[in-house]
Short mmCIF file of C-alpha atoms in Angstrom, two decimals:
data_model
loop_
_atom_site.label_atom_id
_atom_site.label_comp_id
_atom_site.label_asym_id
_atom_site.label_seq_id
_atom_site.Cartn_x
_atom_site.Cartn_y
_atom_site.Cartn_z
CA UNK A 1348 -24.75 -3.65 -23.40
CA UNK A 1349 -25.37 -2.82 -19.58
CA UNK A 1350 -21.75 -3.33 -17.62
CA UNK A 1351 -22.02 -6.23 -15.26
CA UNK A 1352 -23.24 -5.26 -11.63
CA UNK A 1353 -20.01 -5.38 -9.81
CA UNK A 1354 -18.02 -3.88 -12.44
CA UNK A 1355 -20.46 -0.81 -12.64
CA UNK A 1356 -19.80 -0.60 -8.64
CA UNK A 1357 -16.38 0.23 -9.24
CA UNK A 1358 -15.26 3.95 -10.37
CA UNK A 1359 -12.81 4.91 -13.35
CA UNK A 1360 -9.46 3.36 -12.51
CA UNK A 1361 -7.93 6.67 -12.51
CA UNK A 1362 -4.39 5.82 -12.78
CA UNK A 1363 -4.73 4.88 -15.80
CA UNK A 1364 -5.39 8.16 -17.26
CA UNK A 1365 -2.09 8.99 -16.52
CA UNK A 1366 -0.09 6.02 -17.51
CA UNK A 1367 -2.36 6.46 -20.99
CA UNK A 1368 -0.46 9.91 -21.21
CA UNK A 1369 2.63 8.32 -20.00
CA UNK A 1370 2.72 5.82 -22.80
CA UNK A 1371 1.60 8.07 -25.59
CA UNK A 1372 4.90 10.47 -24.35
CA UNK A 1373 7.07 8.02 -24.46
CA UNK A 1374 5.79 6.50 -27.59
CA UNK A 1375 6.70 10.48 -28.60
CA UNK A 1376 10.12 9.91 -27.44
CA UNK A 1377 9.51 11.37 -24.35
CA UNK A 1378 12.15 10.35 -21.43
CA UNK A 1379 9.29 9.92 -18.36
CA UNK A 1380 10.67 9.80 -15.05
CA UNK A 1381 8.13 7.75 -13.72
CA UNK A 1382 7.23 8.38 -9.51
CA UNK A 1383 4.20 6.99 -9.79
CA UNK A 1384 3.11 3.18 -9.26
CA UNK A 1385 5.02 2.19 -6.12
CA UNK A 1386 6.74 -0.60 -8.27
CA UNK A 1387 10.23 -1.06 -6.18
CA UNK A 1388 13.14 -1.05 -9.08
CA UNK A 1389 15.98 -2.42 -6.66
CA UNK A 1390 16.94 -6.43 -7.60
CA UNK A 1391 15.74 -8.48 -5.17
CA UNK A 1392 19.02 -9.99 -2.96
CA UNK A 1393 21.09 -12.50 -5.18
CA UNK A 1394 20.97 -15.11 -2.27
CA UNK A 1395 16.94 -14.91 -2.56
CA UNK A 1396 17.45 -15.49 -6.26
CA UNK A 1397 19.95 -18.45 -6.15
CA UNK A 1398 17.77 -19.93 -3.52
CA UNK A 1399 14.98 -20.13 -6.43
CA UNK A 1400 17.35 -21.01 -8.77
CA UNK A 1401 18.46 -24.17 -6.71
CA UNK A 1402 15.06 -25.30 -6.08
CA UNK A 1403 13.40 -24.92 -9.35
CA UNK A 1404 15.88 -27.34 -10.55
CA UNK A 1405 14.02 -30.15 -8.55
CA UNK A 1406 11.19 -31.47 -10.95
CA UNK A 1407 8.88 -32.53 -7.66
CA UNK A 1408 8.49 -28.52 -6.87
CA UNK A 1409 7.33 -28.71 -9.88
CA UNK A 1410 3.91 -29.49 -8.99
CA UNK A 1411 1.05 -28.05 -7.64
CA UNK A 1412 1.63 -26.48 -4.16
CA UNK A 1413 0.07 -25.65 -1.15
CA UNK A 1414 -2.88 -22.90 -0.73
CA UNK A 1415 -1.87 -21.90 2.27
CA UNK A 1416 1.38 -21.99 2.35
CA UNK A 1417 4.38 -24.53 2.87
CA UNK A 1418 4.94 -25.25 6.55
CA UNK A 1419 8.64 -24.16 6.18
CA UNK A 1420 7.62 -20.66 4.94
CA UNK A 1421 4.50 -20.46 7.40
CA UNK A 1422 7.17 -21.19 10.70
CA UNK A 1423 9.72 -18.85 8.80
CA UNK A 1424 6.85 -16.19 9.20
CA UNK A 1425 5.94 -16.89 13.04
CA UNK A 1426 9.12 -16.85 13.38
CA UNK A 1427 9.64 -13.02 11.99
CA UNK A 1428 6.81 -11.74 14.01
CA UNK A 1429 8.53 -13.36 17.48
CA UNK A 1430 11.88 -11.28 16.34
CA UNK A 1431 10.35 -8.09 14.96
CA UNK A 1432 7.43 -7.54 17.17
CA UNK A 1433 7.45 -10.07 20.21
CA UNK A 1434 4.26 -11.73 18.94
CA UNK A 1435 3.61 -15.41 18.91
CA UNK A 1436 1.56 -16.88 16.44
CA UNK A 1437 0.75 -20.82 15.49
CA UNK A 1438 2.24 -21.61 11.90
CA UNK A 1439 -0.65 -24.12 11.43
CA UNK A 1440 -3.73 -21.95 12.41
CA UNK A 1441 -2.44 -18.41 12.65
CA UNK A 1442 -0.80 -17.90 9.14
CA UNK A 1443 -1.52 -18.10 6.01
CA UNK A 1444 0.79 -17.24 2.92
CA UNK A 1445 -1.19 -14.62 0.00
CA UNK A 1446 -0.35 -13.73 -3.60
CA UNK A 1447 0.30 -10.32 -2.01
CA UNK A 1448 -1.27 -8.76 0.49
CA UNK A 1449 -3.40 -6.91 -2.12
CA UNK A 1450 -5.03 -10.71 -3.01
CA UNK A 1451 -5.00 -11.36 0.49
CA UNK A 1452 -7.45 -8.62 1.62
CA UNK A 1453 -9.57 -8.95 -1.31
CA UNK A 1454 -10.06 -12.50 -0.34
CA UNK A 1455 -10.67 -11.70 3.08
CA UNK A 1456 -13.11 -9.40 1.98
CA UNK A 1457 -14.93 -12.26 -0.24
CA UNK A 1458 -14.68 -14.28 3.28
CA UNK A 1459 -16.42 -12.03 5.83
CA UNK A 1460 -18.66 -10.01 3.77
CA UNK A 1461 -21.93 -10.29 3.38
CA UNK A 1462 -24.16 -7.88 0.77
CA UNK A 1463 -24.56 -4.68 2.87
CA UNK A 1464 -22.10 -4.85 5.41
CA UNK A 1465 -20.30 -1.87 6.68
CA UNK A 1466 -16.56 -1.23 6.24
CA UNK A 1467 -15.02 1.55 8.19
CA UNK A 1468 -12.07 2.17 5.90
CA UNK A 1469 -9.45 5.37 5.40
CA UNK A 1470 -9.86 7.63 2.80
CA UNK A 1471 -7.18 8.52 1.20
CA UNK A 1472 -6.27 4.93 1.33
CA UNK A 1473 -4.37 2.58 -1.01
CA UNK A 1474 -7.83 1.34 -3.40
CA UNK A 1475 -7.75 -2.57 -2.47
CA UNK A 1476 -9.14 -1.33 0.85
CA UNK A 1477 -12.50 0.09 -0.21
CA UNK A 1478 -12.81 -1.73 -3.72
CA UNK A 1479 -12.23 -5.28 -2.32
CA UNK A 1480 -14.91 -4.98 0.21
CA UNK A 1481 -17.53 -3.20 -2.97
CA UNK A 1482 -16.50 -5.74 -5.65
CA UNK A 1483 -17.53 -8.36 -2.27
CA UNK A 1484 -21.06 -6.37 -2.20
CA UNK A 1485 -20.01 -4.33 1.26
CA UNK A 1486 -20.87 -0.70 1.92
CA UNK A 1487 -17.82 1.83 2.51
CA UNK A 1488 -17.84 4.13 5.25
CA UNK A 1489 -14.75 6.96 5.01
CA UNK A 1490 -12.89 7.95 8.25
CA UNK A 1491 -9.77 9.85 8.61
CA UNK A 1492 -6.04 8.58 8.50
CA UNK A 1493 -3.99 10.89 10.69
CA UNK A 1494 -3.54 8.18 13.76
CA UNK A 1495 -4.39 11.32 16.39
CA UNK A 1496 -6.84 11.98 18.79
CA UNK A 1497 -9.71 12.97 16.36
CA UNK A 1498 -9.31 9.52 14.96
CA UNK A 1499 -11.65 8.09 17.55
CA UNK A 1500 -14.81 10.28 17.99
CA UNK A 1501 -16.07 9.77 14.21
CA UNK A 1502 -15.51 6.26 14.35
CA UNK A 1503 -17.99 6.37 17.65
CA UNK A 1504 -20.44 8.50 15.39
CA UNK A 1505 -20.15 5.82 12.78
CA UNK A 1506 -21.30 2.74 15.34
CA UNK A 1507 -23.71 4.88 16.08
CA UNK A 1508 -25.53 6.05 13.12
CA UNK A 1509 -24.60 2.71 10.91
CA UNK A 1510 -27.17 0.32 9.99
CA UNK A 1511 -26.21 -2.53 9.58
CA UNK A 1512 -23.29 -1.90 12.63
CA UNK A 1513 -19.53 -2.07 11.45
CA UNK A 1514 -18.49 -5.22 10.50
CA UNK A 1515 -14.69 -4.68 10.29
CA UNK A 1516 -12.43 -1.22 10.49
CA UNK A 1517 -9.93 -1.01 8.39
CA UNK A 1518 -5.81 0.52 9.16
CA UNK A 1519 -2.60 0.84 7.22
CA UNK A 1520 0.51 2.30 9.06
CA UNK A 1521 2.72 2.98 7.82
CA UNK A 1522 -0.21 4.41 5.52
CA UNK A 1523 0.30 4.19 1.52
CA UNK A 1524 -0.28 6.90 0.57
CA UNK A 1525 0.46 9.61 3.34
CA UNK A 1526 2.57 7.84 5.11
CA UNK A 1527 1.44 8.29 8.49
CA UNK A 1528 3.01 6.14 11.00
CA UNK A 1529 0.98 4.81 14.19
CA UNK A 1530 2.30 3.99 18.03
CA UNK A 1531 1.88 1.51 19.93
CA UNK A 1532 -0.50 3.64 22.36
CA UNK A 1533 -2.83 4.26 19.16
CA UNK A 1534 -3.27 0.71 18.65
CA UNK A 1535 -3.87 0.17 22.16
CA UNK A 1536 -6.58 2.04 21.55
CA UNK A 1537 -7.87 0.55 18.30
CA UNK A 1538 -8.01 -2.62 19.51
CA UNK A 1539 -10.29 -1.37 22.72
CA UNK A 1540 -12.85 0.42 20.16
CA UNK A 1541 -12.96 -2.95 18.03
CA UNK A 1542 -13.80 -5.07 21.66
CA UNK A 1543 -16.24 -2.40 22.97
CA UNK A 1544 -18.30 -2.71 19.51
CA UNK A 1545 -17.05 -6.46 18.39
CA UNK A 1546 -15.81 -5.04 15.39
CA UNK A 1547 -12.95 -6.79 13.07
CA UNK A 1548 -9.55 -4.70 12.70
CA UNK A 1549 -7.81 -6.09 9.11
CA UNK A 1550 -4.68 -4.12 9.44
CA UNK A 1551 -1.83 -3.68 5.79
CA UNK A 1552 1.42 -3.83 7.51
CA UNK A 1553 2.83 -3.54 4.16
CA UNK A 1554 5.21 -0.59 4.78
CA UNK A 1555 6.41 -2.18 8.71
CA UNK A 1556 10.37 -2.19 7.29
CA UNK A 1557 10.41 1.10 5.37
CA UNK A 1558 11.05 3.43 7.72
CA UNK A 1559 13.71 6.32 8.18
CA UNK A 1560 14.21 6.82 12.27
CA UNK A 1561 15.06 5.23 14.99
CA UNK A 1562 12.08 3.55 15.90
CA UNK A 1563 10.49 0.37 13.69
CA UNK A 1564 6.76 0.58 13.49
CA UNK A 1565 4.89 -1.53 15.53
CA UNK A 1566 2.62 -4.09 14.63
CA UNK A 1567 -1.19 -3.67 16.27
CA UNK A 1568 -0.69 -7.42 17.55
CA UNK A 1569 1.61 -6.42 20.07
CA UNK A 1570 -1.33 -5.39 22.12
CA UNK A 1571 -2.90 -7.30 24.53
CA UNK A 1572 -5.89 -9.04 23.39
CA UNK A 1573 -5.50 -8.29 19.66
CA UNK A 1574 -5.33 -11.31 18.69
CA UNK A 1575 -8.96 -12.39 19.43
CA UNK A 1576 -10.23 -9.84 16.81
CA UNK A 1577 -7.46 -9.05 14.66
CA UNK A 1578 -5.95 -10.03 10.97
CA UNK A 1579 -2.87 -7.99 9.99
CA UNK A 1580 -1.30 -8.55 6.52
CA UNK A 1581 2.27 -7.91 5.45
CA UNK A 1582 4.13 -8.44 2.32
CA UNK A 1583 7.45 -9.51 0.72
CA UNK A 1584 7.32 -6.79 -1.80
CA UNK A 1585 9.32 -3.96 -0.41
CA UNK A 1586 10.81 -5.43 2.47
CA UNK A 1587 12.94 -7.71 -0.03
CA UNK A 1588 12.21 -5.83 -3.19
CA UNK A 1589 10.37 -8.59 -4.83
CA UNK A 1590 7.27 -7.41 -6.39
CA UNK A 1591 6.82 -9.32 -9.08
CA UNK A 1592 7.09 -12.76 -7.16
CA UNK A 1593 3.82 -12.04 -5.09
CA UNK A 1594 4.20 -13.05 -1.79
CA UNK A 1595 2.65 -12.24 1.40
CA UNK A 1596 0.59 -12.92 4.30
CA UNK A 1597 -2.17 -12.91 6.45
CA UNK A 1598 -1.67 -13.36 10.49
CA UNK A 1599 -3.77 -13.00 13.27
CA UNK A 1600 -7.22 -14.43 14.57
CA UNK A 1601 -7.43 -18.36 14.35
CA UNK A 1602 -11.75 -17.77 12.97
CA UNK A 1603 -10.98 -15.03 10.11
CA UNK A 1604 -7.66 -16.70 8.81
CA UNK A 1605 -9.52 -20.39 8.96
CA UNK A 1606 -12.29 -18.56 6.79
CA UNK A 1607 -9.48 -16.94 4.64
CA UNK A 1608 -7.75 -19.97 4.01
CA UNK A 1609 -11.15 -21.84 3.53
CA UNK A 1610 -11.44 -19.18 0.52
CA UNK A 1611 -8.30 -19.12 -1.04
CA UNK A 1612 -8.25 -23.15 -1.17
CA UNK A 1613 -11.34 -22.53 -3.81
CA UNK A 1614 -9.55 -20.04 -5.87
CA UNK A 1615 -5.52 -20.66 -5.89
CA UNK A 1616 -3.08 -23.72 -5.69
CA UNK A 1617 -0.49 -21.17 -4.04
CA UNK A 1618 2.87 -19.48 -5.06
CA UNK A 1619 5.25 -21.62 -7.43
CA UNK A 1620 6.87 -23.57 -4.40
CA UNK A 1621 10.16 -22.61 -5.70
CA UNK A 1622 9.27 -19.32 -4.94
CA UNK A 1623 8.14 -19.81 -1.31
CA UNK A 1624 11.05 -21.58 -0.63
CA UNK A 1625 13.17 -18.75 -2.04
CA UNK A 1626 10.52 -16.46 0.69
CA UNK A 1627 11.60 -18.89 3.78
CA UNK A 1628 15.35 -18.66 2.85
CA UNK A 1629 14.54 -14.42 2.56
CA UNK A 1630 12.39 -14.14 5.90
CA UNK A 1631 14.96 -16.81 8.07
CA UNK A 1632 17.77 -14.62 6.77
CA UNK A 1633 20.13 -12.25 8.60
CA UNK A 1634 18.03 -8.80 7.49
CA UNK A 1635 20.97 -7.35 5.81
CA UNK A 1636 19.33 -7.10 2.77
CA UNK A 1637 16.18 -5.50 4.97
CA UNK A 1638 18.75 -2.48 6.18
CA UNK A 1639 20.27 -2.20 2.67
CA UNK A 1640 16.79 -1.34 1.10
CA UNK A 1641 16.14 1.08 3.87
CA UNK A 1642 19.14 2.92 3.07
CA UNK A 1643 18.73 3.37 -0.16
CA UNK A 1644 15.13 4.66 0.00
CA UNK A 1645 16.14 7.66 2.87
CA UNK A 1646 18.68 8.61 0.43
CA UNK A 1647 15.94 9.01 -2.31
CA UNK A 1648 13.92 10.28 -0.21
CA UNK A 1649 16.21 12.99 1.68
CA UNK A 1650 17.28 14.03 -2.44
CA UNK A 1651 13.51 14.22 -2.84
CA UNK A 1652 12.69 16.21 -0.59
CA UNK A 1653 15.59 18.88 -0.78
CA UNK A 1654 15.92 18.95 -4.59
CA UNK A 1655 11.95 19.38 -5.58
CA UNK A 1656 11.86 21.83 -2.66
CA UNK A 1657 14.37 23.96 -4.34
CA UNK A 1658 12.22 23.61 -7.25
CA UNK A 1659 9.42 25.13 -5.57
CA UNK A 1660 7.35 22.11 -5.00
CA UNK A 1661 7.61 21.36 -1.32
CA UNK A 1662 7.86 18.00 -0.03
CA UNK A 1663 6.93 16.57 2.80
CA UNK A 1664 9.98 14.05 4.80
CA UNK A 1665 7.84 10.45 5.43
CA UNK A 1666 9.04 8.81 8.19
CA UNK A 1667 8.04 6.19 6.76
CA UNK A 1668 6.78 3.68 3.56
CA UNK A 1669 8.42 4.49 -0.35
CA UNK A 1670 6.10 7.16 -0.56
CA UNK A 1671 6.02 11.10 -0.20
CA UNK A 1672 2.67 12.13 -0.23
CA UNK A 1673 2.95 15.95 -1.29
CA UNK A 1674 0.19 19.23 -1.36
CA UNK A 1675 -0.55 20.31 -4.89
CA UNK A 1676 1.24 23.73 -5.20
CA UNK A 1677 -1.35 26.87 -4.45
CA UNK A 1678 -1.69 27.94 -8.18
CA UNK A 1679 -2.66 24.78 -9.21
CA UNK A 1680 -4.64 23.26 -6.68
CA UNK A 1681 -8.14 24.03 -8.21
CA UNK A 1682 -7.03 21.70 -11.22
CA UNK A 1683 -7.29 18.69 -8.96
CA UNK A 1684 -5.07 16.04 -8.66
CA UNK A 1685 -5.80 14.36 -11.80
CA UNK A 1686 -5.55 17.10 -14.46
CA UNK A 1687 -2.15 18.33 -12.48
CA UNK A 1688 -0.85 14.85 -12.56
CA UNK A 1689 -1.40 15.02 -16.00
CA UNK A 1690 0.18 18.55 -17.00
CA UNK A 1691 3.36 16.91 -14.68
CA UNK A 1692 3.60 14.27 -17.87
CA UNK A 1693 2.81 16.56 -20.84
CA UNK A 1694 5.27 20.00 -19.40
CA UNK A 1695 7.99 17.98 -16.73
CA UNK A 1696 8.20 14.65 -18.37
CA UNK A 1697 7.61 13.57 -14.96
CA UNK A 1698 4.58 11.15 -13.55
CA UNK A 1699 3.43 10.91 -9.91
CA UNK A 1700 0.20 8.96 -8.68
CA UNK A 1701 -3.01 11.80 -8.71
CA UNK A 1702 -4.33 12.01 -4.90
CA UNK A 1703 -7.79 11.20 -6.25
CA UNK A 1704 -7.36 7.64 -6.71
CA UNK A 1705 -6.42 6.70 -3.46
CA UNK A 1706 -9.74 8.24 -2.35
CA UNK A 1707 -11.75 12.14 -3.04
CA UNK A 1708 -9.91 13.20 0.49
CA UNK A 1709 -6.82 12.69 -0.98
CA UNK A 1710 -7.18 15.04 -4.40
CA UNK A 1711 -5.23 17.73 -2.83
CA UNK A 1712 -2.46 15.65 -2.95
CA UNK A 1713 -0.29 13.63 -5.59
CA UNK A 1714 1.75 10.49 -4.32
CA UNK A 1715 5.06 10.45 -5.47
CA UNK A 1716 7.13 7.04 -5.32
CA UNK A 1717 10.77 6.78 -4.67
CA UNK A 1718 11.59 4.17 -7.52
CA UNK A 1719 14.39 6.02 -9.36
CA UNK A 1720 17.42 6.56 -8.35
CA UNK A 1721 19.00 9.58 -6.91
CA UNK A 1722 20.43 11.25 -10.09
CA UNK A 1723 16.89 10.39 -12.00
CA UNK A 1724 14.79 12.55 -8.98
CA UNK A 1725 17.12 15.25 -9.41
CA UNK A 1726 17.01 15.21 -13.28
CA UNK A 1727 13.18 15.18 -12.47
CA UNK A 1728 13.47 18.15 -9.89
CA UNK A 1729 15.29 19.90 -12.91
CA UNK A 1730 12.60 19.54 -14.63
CA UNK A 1731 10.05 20.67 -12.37
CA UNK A 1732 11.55 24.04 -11.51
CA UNK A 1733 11.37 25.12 -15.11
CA UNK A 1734 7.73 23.79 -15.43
CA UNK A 1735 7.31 26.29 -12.91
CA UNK A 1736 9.31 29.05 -13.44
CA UNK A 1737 7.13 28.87 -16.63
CA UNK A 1738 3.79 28.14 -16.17
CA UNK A 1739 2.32 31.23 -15.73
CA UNK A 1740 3.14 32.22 -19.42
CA UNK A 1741 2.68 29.00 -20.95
CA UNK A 1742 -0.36 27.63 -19.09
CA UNK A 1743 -2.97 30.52 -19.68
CA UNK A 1744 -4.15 28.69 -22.78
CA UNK A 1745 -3.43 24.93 -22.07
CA UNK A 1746 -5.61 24.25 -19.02
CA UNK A 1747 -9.09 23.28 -20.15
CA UNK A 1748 -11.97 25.39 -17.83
CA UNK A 1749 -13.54 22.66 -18.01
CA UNK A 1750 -10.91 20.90 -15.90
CA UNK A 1751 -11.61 23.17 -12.81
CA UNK A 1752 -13.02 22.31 -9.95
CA UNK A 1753 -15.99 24.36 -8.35
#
């Protein structure tokens, strides 16, 4: 039978190639260091926990909740963005709580979009970017990441020679997966293209509390005038290492999140109010918790990056995000990201995220994620030094040609 139309819009989901492998290794008896799906393995903070504890005891939260959000965790919100980035917002009209930020821009993409509609978006960028705007019938149109100043002249090129014009451009700094981290003076600059052209900016602020110097990442609402064309998203995820309770949000422009929350009242009742109570108590606390999670990932990733460099697999310090986003060493580079993602598993015992599925810009590159702890990355680095110190006699006759690369 023919695969339905927006299915056969989407590529191969190639992650799961490798967690495939992953699973048959283990299955094997294989002990896989997984570094590959960015899924945080710290506890979220008891007092977060307790918090849900306490209120799922009360049969009324019991209920059905509220699409958009409780009021107490919407004002908790505003209220983060006045401390963390100086920016007021309106709990009513200005926020609304997601199931993530990864349902949040996929339902802002079924908002906005209309069949045909051009999305400037990264590439390499994290896949909810580009395939929420194609499963909502838009058009993808790849830029660059690096926030420098050859960001600007191909996005020019692209209002130019687009037809239909840009609906919306797309950022994510910190960037997942490279990392990148943008300034203030970049943004200033975003938001000044997105006026000249009336263009939407939907910005994943995902990473804005994972960062490893001295200065937090700003948010592109602290410039003047966003607001009047801007959404940004965030997420409780990794801030408060609670992945599995899916909570985030979507702040910003009073028009996009009214047509956001007008979508999302069709599809969702809204998190288990226990659980955004449990979010209000996290986002109105201290930020203790916030600096302990920090810690621990520039200790990964400082362990990361010395012990797989004396490996011979160099890494790449982030400044930023739970990410390293690393070159494929020379000799295998012409494998691809995908096939050396996969040898990683079969000869290292060791999985990382292939480059390719974050976008064809990125297969260079594999995405390593700093969710074990220190002694499991330098069991893993252990492992990749004598994958290498190997390879060259055991790989002649293991690497199909047909895996190459022209």
């Amino acid at each position: 039978m023919e695969e339905f139309h927006k299915v056969r819009r989407l590529p191969p989901y190639v992650f799961e190639q490798v967690n495939r492998l992953k699973a048959s290794a283990r299955a094997g008896g294989a002990d896989i260091i997984d570094l590959g799906m960015g899924n945080p393995d710290l506890p979220t903070p008891k007092a977060i926990v307790d918090k849900l504890c306490e209120v799922v005891q009360d049969p009324r939260t019991h209920r059905y909740s509220s699409s958009k959000g409780i009021p107490g965790l919407r004002r908790a919100q505003a209220a983060y963005y006045a401390r963390r980035f100086g920016v007021k917002l309106n709990p009513d009209t200005q926020v609304v709580a997601t199931l993530g930020s990864k349902e949040g821009f996929a339902n802002m993409a079924q908002a906005i979009t209309a069949p045909g509609d051009v999305i400037l978006c990264p590439n390499p960028t994290y896949p909810i970017h580009a395939f929420g705007f194609l499963m909502a019938g838009g058009v993808i149109r790849s830029m660059q990441v690096e926030p420098d100043d050859s960001f600007f002249p191909p996005l020019e090129r692209a209002v130019r020679h687009s037809i239909p014009k840009p609906l919306a451009l797309i950022i994510n700094y910190p960037s997942n997966p490279t990392a990148y981290v943008a300034t203030l003076d970049f943004y200033k600059e975003v938001v000044a293209f997105a006026k000249k052209h009336d263009i939407i900016v939907l910005s994943d602020l995902a990473y804005s509390e994972i960062y490893f110097d001295d200065t937090p990442p700003p948010s592109v609402l602290e410039v003047p005038g966003a607001m009047d064309v801007t959404v940004e998203f965030t997420s409780m995820s990794k801030t408060f290492s609670m992945p599995g309770w899916r909570m985030g949000f979507a702040v910003g422009n009073e028009r996009l999140i009214a047509a956001l929350t007008r979508v999302k009242s069709y599809l969702d009742y809204g998190a288990f109010t226990p659980i955004q109570v449990a979010a209000t108590h996290a986002l109105n606390g201290d930020g203790s918790d916030i600096i302990e999670v920090r810690n621990i990932y520039k200790r990964r990733r400082d362990v990361l990056v010395d012990s797989f460099g004396k490996a011979g697999f160099e890494v790449p310090p982030p400044a930023a995000t739970m990410f390293a986003w690393a070159k494929i060493p020379e000799k295998f580079r012409h494998l691809g990201s995908l096939e050396f993602s996969k040898l990683l598993v079969e000869k290292a015992d060791i999985a990382v995220a292939p480059g390719i599925g974050f976008g064809e810009m990125g297969d260079d590159y594999v995405r390593i994620a700093l969710v074990e702890n220190e002694h499991r990355i330098r069991q893993a680095a252990r492992n990749l030094k004598r994958f290498l110190s190997t390879a060259d006699d055991t790989l002649h006759n293991v690497v199909s040609l047909n895996a190459h690369r022209s």
